[in-house]
Structures are given as structure tokens and as C-alpha cells.
PDB file of C-alpha atoms in Angstrom:
ATOM      1  CA  GLU A   1      -4.960   3.789  21.790  1.00  0.00           C
ATOM      2  CA  VAL A   2      -5.496   2.781  18.173  1.00  0.00           C
ATOM      3  CA  LEU A   3      -8.470   0.627  17.333  1.00  0.00           C
ATOM      4  CA  VAL A   4      -7.484  -2.138  14.955  1.00  0.00           C
ATOM      5  CA  THR A   5      -9.413  -4.958  13.344  1.00  0.00           C
ATOM      6  CA  ASN A   6      -8.706  -8.623  12.806  1.00  0.00           C
ATOM      7  CA  VAL A   7      -7.679  -7.673   9.235  1.00  0.00           C
ATOM      8  CA  PHE A   8      -4.972  -5.382  10.630  1.00  0.00           C
ATOM      9  CA  GLN A   9      -3.793  -8.064  13.085  1.00  0.00           C
ATOM     10  CA  ARG A  10      -3.530 -10.754  10.395  1.00  0.00           C
ATOM     11  CA  THR A  11      -1.775  -8.356   8.018  1.00  0.00           C
ATOM     12  CA  HIS A  12       0.725  -7.378  10.696  1.00  0.00           C
ATOM     13  CA  GLU A  13       1.387 -11.050  11.484  1.00  0.00           C
ATOM     14  CA  ALA A  14       1.990 -11.742   7.773  1.00  0.00           C
ATOM     15  CA  ILE A  15       4.450  -8.853   7.551  1.00  0.00           C
ATOM     16  CA  ILE A  16       6.532  -9.971  10.505  1.00  0.00           C
ATOM     17  CA  ALA A  17       6.469 -13.679   9.580  1.00  0.00           C
ATOM     18  CA  GLN A  18       9.919 -14.907   8.592  1.00  0.00           C
ATOM     19  CA  GLU A  19      11.400 -17.936   6.924  1.00  0.00           C
ATOM     20  CA  ASP A  20      14.022 -20.013   8.761  1.00  0.00           C
ATOM     21  CA  ASP A  21      16.765 -17.954   7.103  1.00  0.00           C
ATOM     22  CA  GLY A  22      15.321 -14.719   8.523  1.00  0.00           C
ATOM     23  CA  LYS A  23      13.916 -13.407   5.248  1.00  0.00           C
ATOM     24  CA  ARG A  24      10.372 -12.103   4.954  1.00  0.00           C
ATOM     25  CA  LYS A  25       7.968 -15.015   4.433  1.00  0.00           C
ATOM     26  CA  TYR A  26       5.346 -13.132   2.405  1.00  0.00           C
ATOM     27  CA  ARG A  27       6.005 -10.588  -0.316  1.00  0.00           C
ATOM     28  CA  TYR A  28       2.416 -10.346  -1.566  1.00  0.00           C
ATOM     29  CA  ILE A  29      -0.421  -9.608   0.827  1.00  0.00           C
ATOM     30  CA  ILE A  30      -3.790  -9.612  -0.889  1.00  0.00           C
ATOM     31  CA  HIS A  31      -6.928  -8.382   0.816  1.00  0.00           C
ATOM     32  CA  GLU A  32     -10.200  -9.500  -0.716  1.00  0.00           C
ATOM     33  CA  GLY A  33     -13.687  -8.849   0.472  1.00  0.00           C
ATOM     34  CA  SER A  34     -16.680  -6.635   0.502  1.00  0.00           C
ATOM     35  CA  SER A  35     -16.842  -2.906   1.054  1.00  0.00           C
ATOM     36  CA  ARG A  36     -16.469  -1.760   4.651  1.00  0.00           C
ATOM     37  CA  SER A  37     -14.519  -4.855   5.677  1.00  0.00           C
ATOM     38  CA  SER A  38     -11.570  -2.693   6.911  1.00  0.00           C
ATOM     39  CA  LYS A  39      -9.229  -3.706   4.049  1.00  0.00           C
ATOM     40  CA  THR A  40      -8.277  -0.152   3.122  1.00  0.00           C
ATOM     41  CA  ARG A  41      -8.187   1.215   6.665  1.00  0.00           C
ATOM     42  CA  SER A  42      -5.984  -1.656   7.827  1.00  0.00           C
ATOM     43  CA  ILE A  43      -3.469  -1.129   5.009  1.00  0.00           C
ATOM     44  CA  ILE A  44      -3.412   2.617   5.759  1.00  0.00           C
ATOM     45  CA  GLN A  45      -2.612   1.802   9.390  1.00  0.00           C
ATOM     46  CA  ILE A  46       0.093  -0.683   8.339  1.00  0.00           C
ATOM     47  CA  CYS A  47       1.679   1.822   5.936  1.00  0.00           C
ATOM     48  CA  HIS A  48       1.673   4.484   8.659  1.00  0.00           C
ATOM     49  CA  LYS A  49       3.297   2.058  11.117  1.00  0.00           C
ATOM     50  CA  TYR A  50       5.911   1.039   8.524  1.00  0.00           C
ATOM     51  CA  GLY A  51       6.634   4.681   7.666  1.00  0.00           C
ATOM     52  CA  ASN A  52       7.217   5.549  11.299  1.00  0.00           C
ATOM     53  CA  GLU A  53       9.273   2.471  12.173  1.00  0.00           C
ATOM     54  CA  TYR A  54      11.650   2.342   9.195  1.00  0.00           C
ATOM     55  CA  GLN A  55      13.944   5.133   8.089  1.00  0.00           C
ATOM     56  CA  SER A  56      14.056   6.543   4.569  1.00  0.00           C
ATOM     57  CA  LYS A  57      11.538   4.139   3.020  1.00  0.00           C
ATOM     58  CA  ARG A  58       9.284   4.890   0.061  1.00  0.00           C
ATOM     59  CA  ILE A  59       5.700   3.673   0.362  1.00  0.00           C
ATOM     60  CA  SER A  60       3.119   4.277  -2.342  1.00  0.00           C
ATOM     61  CA  VAL A  61      -0.501   3.567  -3.112  1.00  0.00           C
ATOM     62  CA  TRP A  62      -1.589   3.202  -6.755  1.00  0.00           C
ATOM     63  CA  ARG A  63      -4.826   3.343  -8.709  1.00  0.00           C
ATOM     64  CA  SER A  64      -5.449   3.725 -12.430  1.00  0.00           C
ATOM     65  CA  THR A  65      -5.187   7.532 -12.203  1.00  0.00           C
ATOM     66  CA  LYS A  66      -3.616   9.788  -9.619  1.00  0.00           C
ATOM     67  CA  LYS A  67      -6.824  11.828  -9.446  1.00  0.00           C
ATOM     68  CA  ASP A  68      -8.843   8.709  -8.670  1.00  0.00           C
ATOM     69  CA  CYS A  69      -6.289   7.666  -6.047  1.00  0.00           C
ATOM     70  CA  LYS A  70      -6.402  11.092  -4.392  1.00  0.00           C
ATOM     71  CA  ASP A  71     -10.214  11.175  -4.470  1.00  0.00           C
ATOM     72  CA  THR A  72     -10.612   7.729  -2.891  1.00  0.00           C
ATOM     73  CA  VAL A  73      -7.636   6.433  -0.912  1.00  0.00           C
ATOM     74  CA  GLY A  74      -6.327   9.957  -0.382  1.00  0.00           C
ATOM     75  CA  LYS A  75      -9.528  10.944   1.409  1.00  0.00           C
ATOM     76  CA  ASP A  76      -9.314   7.837   3.613  1.00  0.00           C
ATOM     77  CA  VAL A  77      -5.668   8.596   4.441  1.00  0.00           C
ATOM     78  CA  GLU A  78      -6.604  12.187   5.360  1.00  0.00           C
ATOM     79  CA  ASN A  79      -9.130  10.797   7.852  1.00  0.00           C
ATOM     80  CA  VAL A  80      -7.046   7.943   9.288  1.00  0.00           C
ATOM     81  CA  PHE A  81      -3.484   9.327   9.575  1.00  0.00           C
ATOM     82  CA  PRO A  82      -4.414  12.059  12.132  1.00  0.00           C
ATOM     83  CA  THR A  83      -5.869   9.397  14.449  1.00  0.00           C
ATOM     84  CA  LEU A  84      -2.637   7.383  14.571  1.00  0.00           C
ATOM     85  CA  PRO A  85       0.420   7.667  16.857  1.00  0.00           C
ATOM     86  CA  PHE A  86       2.997  10.307  15.922  1.00  0.00           C
ATOM     87  CA  ALA A  87       0.505  12.077  13.644  1.00  0.00           C
ATOM     88  CA  GLN A  88       1.900  15.415  14.798  1.00  0.00           C
ATOM     89  CA  HIS A  89       5.272  14.414  13.300  1.00  0.00           C
ATOM     90  CA  THR A  90       3.852  13.694   9.839  1.00  0.00           C
ATOM     91  CA  THR A  91       3.736  16.454   7.237  1.00  0.00           C
ATOM     92  CA  TYR A  92       1.657  16.518   4.052  1.00  0.00           C
ATOM     93  CA  ASN A  93       2.584  18.113   0.738  1.00  0.00           C
ATOM     94  CA  LYS A  94      -0.822  18.532  -0.896  1.00  0.00           C
ATOM     95  CA  THR A  95       0.605  19.553  -4.290  1.00  0.00           C
ATOM     96  CA  ASP A  96       2.587  16.314  -4.676  1.00  0.00           C
ATOM     97  CA  SER A  97       0.290  14.150  -2.507  1.00  0.00           C
ATOM     98  CA  VAL A  98       3.182  13.036  -0.303  1.00  0.00           C
ATOM     99  CA  TYR A  99       3.199  12.430   3.434  1.00  0.00           C
ATOM    100  CA  THR A 100       6.602  12.589   5.123  1.00  0.00           C
ATOM    101  CA  PHE A 101       7.249  10.858   8.436  1.00  0.00           C
ATOM    102  CA  LYS A 102       9.747  11.962  11.085  1.00  0.00           C
ATOM    103  CA  SER A 103      11.781   8.868  10.114  1.00  0.00           C
ATOM    104  CA  GLY A 104      12.374  10.342   6.651  1.00  0.00           C
ATOM    105  CA  SER A 105      10.096   7.758   5.043  1.00  0.00           C
ATOM    106  CA  VAL A 106       7.400   8.930   2.641  1.00  0.00           C
ATOM    107  CA  PHE A 107       3.912   7.765   1.686  1.00  0.00           C
ATOM    108  CA  GLU A 108       2.933   8.778  -1.849  1.00  0.00           C
ATOM    109  CA  ILE A 109      -0.409   8.761  -3.631  1.00  0.00           C
ATOM    110  CA  GLN A 110       0.140   7.703  -7.260  1.00  0.00           C
ATOM    111  CA  GLY A 111      -1.608   6.833 -10.498  1.00  0.00           C
ATOM    112  CA  THR A 112      -0.613   4.477 -13.284  1.00  0.00           C
ATOM    113  CA  ASP A 113      -1.730   6.989 -15.921  1.00  0.00           C
ATOM    114  CA  ASP A 114       1.890   8.156 -16.341  1.00  0.00           C
ATOM    115  CA  ALA A 115       3.656   5.185 -17.975  1.00  0.00           C
ATOM    116  CA  ASN A 116       7.086   6.850 -17.819  1.00  0.00           C
ATOM    117  CA  LYS A 117       6.810   7.222 -14.052  1.00  0.00           C
ATOM    118  CA  ILE A 118       6.016   3.527 -13.627  1.00  0.00           C
ATOM    119  CA  HIS A 119       9.105   2.405 -15.534  1.00  0.00           C
ATOM    120  CA  GLY A 120      11.449   4.449 -13.364  1.00  0.00           C
ATOM    121  CA  TYR A 121       9.713   4.100 -10.014  1.00  0.00           C
ATOM    122  CA  ASN A 122      11.589   2.483  -7.120  1.00  0.00           C
ATOM    123  CA  SER A 123      10.031   1.816  -3.733  1.00  0.00           C
ATOM    124  CA  HIS A 124      10.019  -0.353  -0.634  1.00  0.00           C
ATOM    125  CA  VAL A 125       6.266  -0.877  -0.335  1.00  0.00           C
ATOM    126  CA  ILE A 126       3.610  -0.628  -3.024  1.00  0.00           C
ATOM    127  CA  TRP A 127      -0.097  -0.888  -2.528  1.00  0.00           C
ATOM    128  CA  LEU A 128      -2.453  -1.455  -5.432  1.00  0.00           C
ATOM    129  CA  ASN A 129      -5.924  -0.330  -4.450  1.00  0.00           C
ATOM    130  CA  GLU A 130      -8.710  -1.893  -6.508  1.00  0.00           C
ATOM    131  CA  PRO A 131      -6.443  -2.515  -9.525  1.00  0.00           C
ATOM    132  CA  TYR A 132      -9.145  -3.724 -11.930  1.00  0.00           C
ATOM    133  CA  ASP A 133      -7.813  -1.607 -14.810  1.00  0.00           C
ATOM    134  CA  LEU A 134      -4.112  -2.234 -14.159  1.00  0.00           C
ATOM    135  CA  SER A 135      -2.450  -4.509 -16.681  1.00  0.00           C
ATOM    136  CA  ARG A 136      -0.176  -7.348 -15.668  1.00  0.00           C
ATOM    137  CA  ASP A 137       2.689  -5.500 -17.369  1.00  0.00           C
ATOM    138  CA  THR A 138       2.073  -2.426 -15.203  1.00  0.00           C
ATOM    139  CA  PHE A 139       2.034  -4.616 -12.106  1.00  0.00           C
ATOM    140  CA  ASP A 140       5.235  -6.376 -13.189  1.00  0.00           C
ATOM    141  CA  GLN A 141       6.995  -3.024 -13.679  1.00  0.00           C
ATOM    142  CA  LEU A 142       6.034  -1.820 -10.201  1.00  0.00           C
ATOM    143  CA  ASP A 143       6.692  -5.206  -8.597  1.00  0.00           C
ATOM    144  CA  MET A 144      10.229  -5.568  -9.943  1.00  0.00           C
ATOM    145  CA  ARG A 145      11.135  -2.155  -8.561  1.00  0.00           C
ATOM    146  CA  CYS A 146       9.649  -2.769  -5.111  1.00  0.00           C
ATOM    147  CA  GLU A 147      12.158  -3.939  -2.503  1.00  0.00           C
ATOM    148  CA  ASP A 148       9.943  -5.244   0.288  1.00  0.00           C
ATOM    149  CA  ILE A 149       6.129  -5.711   0.331  1.00  0.00           C
ATOM    150  CA  VAL A 150       3.274  -5.557  -2.179  1.00  0.00           C
ATOM    151  CA  PHE A 151      -0.270  -5.024  -0.925  1.00  0.00           C
ATOM    152  CA  ILE A 152      -3.331  -5.482  -3.093  1.00  0.00           C
ATOM    153  CA  ASP A 153      -6.865  -4.825  -1.940  1.00  0.00           C
ATOM    154  CA  TRP A 154      -9.904  -5.441  -4.081  1.00  0.00           C
ATOM    155  CA  ASN A 155     -13.379  -6.887  -4.378  1.00  0.00           C
ATOM    156  CA  PRO A 156     -13.001  -9.654  -6.980  1.00  0.00           C
ATOM    157  CA  GLN A 157     -15.573  -9.252  -9.743  1.00  0.00           C
ATOM    158  CA  GLN A 158     -14.227 -11.379 -12.584  1.00  0.00           C
ATOM    159  CA  ALA A 159     -11.140 -13.345 -13.607  1.00  0.00           C
ATOM    160  CA  HIS A 160      -8.008 -11.208 -13.259  1.00  0.00           C
ATOM    161  CA  TRP A 161      -4.197 -11.594 -13.271  1.00  0.00           C
ATOM    162  CA  ILE A 162      -4.354 -11.315  -9.464  1.00  0.00           C
ATOM    163  CA  ASP A 163      -5.832 -14.829  -9.440  1.00  0.00           C
ATOM    164  CA  GLU A 164      -2.515 -16.143 -10.819  1.00  0.00           C
ATOM    165  CA  LEU A 165      -0.526 -14.105  -8.335  1.00  0.00           C
ATOM    166  CA  LYS A 166      -2.460 -15.662  -5.433  1.00  0.00           C
ATOM    167  CA  LYS A 167      -1.298 -19.143  -6.478  1.00  0.00           C
TER     168      LYS A 167
END
């Protein structure tokens, strides 16, 4: 049995919510709050669930550098993924920082420090973890190439382009 928080439950409800025409109701799901409020853990659990339930999807988490992403979110993913259902069917390529699910979907740890990669990157789910240093242009490039859901988790510290996105 997987222990989940209210943050996970509300995120899951937002993901499955649909408009009258059957389309996804929310594209942007923004988690705000203090440290240790389960924002990151809940998104890791959601990404794992998505990766197992949908075939051949590309899911990625982004920070300002790939090294920073690996050192922070990557460590959390290493701790959380093994505790989740079907963990034994998930493989990890440490060199490329890519988890592959039995469904053929992948979860990638990325950094925005390679501008060329951003401009050619296509995905189904992107997650921006604490994107304080990410420009609006970088976000726009990733957003326009994302087919399904955009997660953002952060602890607001000052005015940011995310404030406009929330409106």
C-alpha cells in the first residue's frame, strides 16, 4: 500500500478532471508551499503512476542545470520510486538519468543549461522543479512542445512569471 498525502489526492483529482467535451480540464498544475509539504514527493508519485499507466509517454523534470536536477530531484526519485507499485519493472540508466517503465514510457531528469536541447524537446509531461532561474522564454519553449500536463513546484520568494501563469 502506498502512503499518499492530500497534495497527491488533489493533484490526482486535477489530472483526471475533464471538461464537458472530454478534454483535460487543467494543463498547468502548480504546487506552492513550504519545504516538506509533500509537493515534490507527490509529483514523483504522480509521474510514476502516469509512466506505468500510459504507454510510450515522455515525462521529464527540469531544473536550471542537469547536475542540480540530479542532485536534488534525482535523489528524491531514487528514494521514492522503489517504494511504489511495479518498481521491479522500472529500469534506470544512470548515465542518461532516465527511468524506463514496463509500459515503454520514460521519466527523464533534465537541465535547462543546454539551450539546443530545449528547442528540440518534445514530451507529454514536464515538471519544473523550483524554476526560479528559468526564463519565461525557456518555459514557453518547453510548454509548446509538451502534449499533456505541466507541473510546477516552488516556494514563491518574489514576483515571477509563474504569477501570470496562475491567472
